[in-house]
Amino acid sequence: MENCNMKRGFFFLRDCDHPAHQSCASCGKAFCNEHLRIKPGASAPFCLDCLGKTMQQTNQNKDKKVSTRDDYYDDYYYDTAWCYGYRSNYYTSGSYKPWYFGTVDADGSEFNDQDIRVFEPSAEIEDPDAEAFDPDANVFDS
Amino acid sequence: MLAPKSLYAAFDTYPAPKGAAVHIREFAQTLFVQTGSGLLLVLGDEALPSWQIEGSMQIRRLASNEPNYLKRAMQFGEFVYAHAEMLRNDLQIAHFRDPWSGIPLLDVKERQYKTVYEVNALPSIELPTRYASISGRTCDKIRTLEQRCWQEADRIVCPSQVIKNCLVELGANADKITVIPNGARLVDPAQINIPADAPGEYLIYFGAAQNWQGIEVLFKAMTFLRDMPELKLVLCVSGSKPRLKYLQKLAWRLGIEQQLIWHLKVSQAIVSDWLAGAAISVAPLIECSRNLTQGCCPIKIVESMAMAKPVIASDLPVVRELLEHNHTGWLIRPDRPSELARAIRILLAHPEERRKIGENAQKKAAKSFTWEASAAALATIYQQLIT
Amino acid sequence: MKFLGAISKYQKLSPEQRSFIGNAQRKFCSTPAELLEFFKPMAVYDKSCDEARAQLLNFVILCGVLSFLGLIAIGVLSEDMPMVIPIVGIIFLMIFPALILRWRLGRVDIHNNLREFVVPMVNLIGQDTAAEQKINLELDLSGKKLEGKLRTRTKDDPGWLAYPKTTTSIYDDPWFRMTTDLVDGSKLMLTIDDQITTIDRTYKSISGKIKSKSKAKVKHMIRASLALKHKKYAIASQNDLQSFGHELKLKDGANRQVFCLKQTVKTDDIDAFVDPQLCVALLGRIFMNVQPAGQKGS
Ligand SMILES: [Zn+2]
Ligand SMILES: [Zn+2]
């Protein structure tokens, strides 16, 4: 399964570890549900990077009073989605270049929550096919 | 008490009724004898003391309630780091069994000690068989830790040629790897008191219960042996609670629960008593990447051989390093319950054959697989590192 | 009729959120997601409340102007069109409910810093914390000129009937404190202390009238500190960091090096909010000027 193509973070970018669910209608890359949003009136989802860029533009082009009347804008502005627009603007307008940690965890050799999560005792496989185990199977195996 | 001169770290509960614990005991003792005194860092539980002194050996146990494996491993890493950092000028050798202990030992700055990495298994290969949802990225991270261990450790020891090949394949320097097979103490079964409640004739499976051990295959084989109601299978196993529960449920579903005698998490001595009375010891390892590419050295096979017990085991490269079919053991194709059942039938029907195989196995063990031999090989490595 | 929207948004707030709007002081220790969940409805409400109040004010002004024009019209037209009198009366009377409504909404308003600064800041910093990492946040958005925040008040009174008289009050308002651990292991601390100076002057104008004037000055003192792990970042010397200028303070610890940058922003508007960009820029400057620690081992 493909992993989500989004990079999380603001000062530091790192790969999103979630499995991808759908493709962005604008850039075509695959993302996880956390990093996709459906715009009002659109049927296909946009990734937060693409959405962020269009929202930043809308914000600059439109008269502020017009855009603030939009409930969708409220939802966007006070949501994590806003950070993606803000950061793309921040990276392009200023001199800041984010640190990229890539697949390696930010804290060096240490593991992140995505890694740790799968090691919960509940995630331990007792038997991958406990239910599929058929006592009568393999009778003719030899 | 003087500062210990060496350290042995293992992310494992010690003592425990499984091969790893025997291994830890034998190797740690060899190390501590070699350097005069030593500190053993292991996992504990509520029942075990967190600090224990036995002659020249100190044992410190991390009793962690952390249910998450990886978090526990990292806690253990911090535990190891704290001790190693404190003793960095006193220790001559630090020996570790896994990357969780290895990375902190390698991380200590200005350390005076040499390191030995004992590779019995690679978590990057073994953990995905336990935790299905591990992502490739997580595995890569674990592999990076392992790689650092085999790159930076001064010496590497492993119990089988298969593991050595696997490491060399990955890029490790073959010159610093030494194969030291697992050992066992030679025992005359006649000297041992077989448990009073032992049935007349029984097979034994002992050791851990992970899914690569093939206990499921053995259970299915038992369904083919229902016509021998007197025949029992004794299981001296340890493992996680859900895993054991699952196995018991499986036995019930297969309708073989009458044929089984369970002994969960019993001591080494009791396992040994049960082994002494068994007709056949079974090691039905499955054909999986863990057993094939990573390799292992099933201590249960070696111990059975040392007690002159015939072993029926899966025909895998790791097993072939130990057993020769129809001479020192009996090999069957892995994952074939009916073949395993047939082998059990054949050996049960021929006690003379069984005795002969057992004796040959014991001779072979005496020649190649004693802890004395392992200890001597290991001691040589320590000596080379110290001088 | 935006006040209807504002009222319905207010009614949807939880008692906890309403009580926060009421006293506007609180310490939080929650994950960014929890904080956003708590703040977001208030931010949305606050925006519509501000818009409603602006609209009501326009309405009041409009009514005032119309009433005034109406009075003239009454003088001119009342004999021909008696209807004009009640219409003007109604328009005039509409001013009062609108004013009361506007005042009531003002009572349940919260400083714009919440939606314009706190929410975006929590949002941005939350991007760089581990998923379950909690943020410690101390907020005080209650008034900036409360007597409890008064530091000094000096009165310059030349005597009875002598002018000008001036009263200078200085208030300290440390209204924002945020600390958390970032995903690279750094510890972050962001604080904003406002200093408000009000000057009330009573003077005699040239024409001899007694007049009063009030002026306010606000200083936002923004402080951003990052304690960077030695394990992760190379230790910087003062020489490496000349680009920071004088406002950088450096402190060396056993495991971390602390960078502290300060910036002061002045304004005359007591209701002005702080631009998150200012904090982001300070933190960005620190991260841009440090070097990662060398790879250990290999
Ligand atoms: Zn996109
Ligand atoms: Zn994602």
mmCIF file of C-alpha atoms and ligand atoms in Angstrom, chain A residues 4-6 8 16-19 31-35, ligand 2:
data_model
loop_
_atom_site.group_PDB
_atom_site.id
_atom_site.type_symbol
_atom_site.label_atom_id
_atom_site.label_comp_id
_atom_site.label_asym_id
_atom_site.label_seq_id
_atom_site.Cartn_x
_atom_site.Cartn_y
_atom_site.Cartn_z
ATOM 1 C CA CYS A 4 0.435 9.316 2.170
ATOM 2 C CA ASN A 5 2.514 11.801 0.193
ATOM 3 C CA MET A 6 1.947 14.705 2.553
ATOM 4 C CA ARG A 8 3.655 17.114 8.097
ATOM 5 C CA CYS A 16 3.155 11.253 6.945
ATOM 6 C CA ASP A 17 3.171 7.595 7.952
ATOM 7 C CA HIS A 18 -0.478 6.938 7.252
ATOM 8 C CA PRO A 19 -1.496 4.745 4.356
ATOM 9 C CA PHE A 31 -2.961 11.060 0.509
ATOM 10 C CA CYS A 32 -4.494 9.795 3.723
ATOM 11 C CA ASN A 33 -7.907 11.019 4.829
ATOM 12 C CA GLU A 34 -6.418 13.340 7.407
ATOM 13 C CA HIS A 35 -4.687 15.234 4.614
HETATM 14 ZN ZN ZN D 2 -1.289 11.937 5.580
#
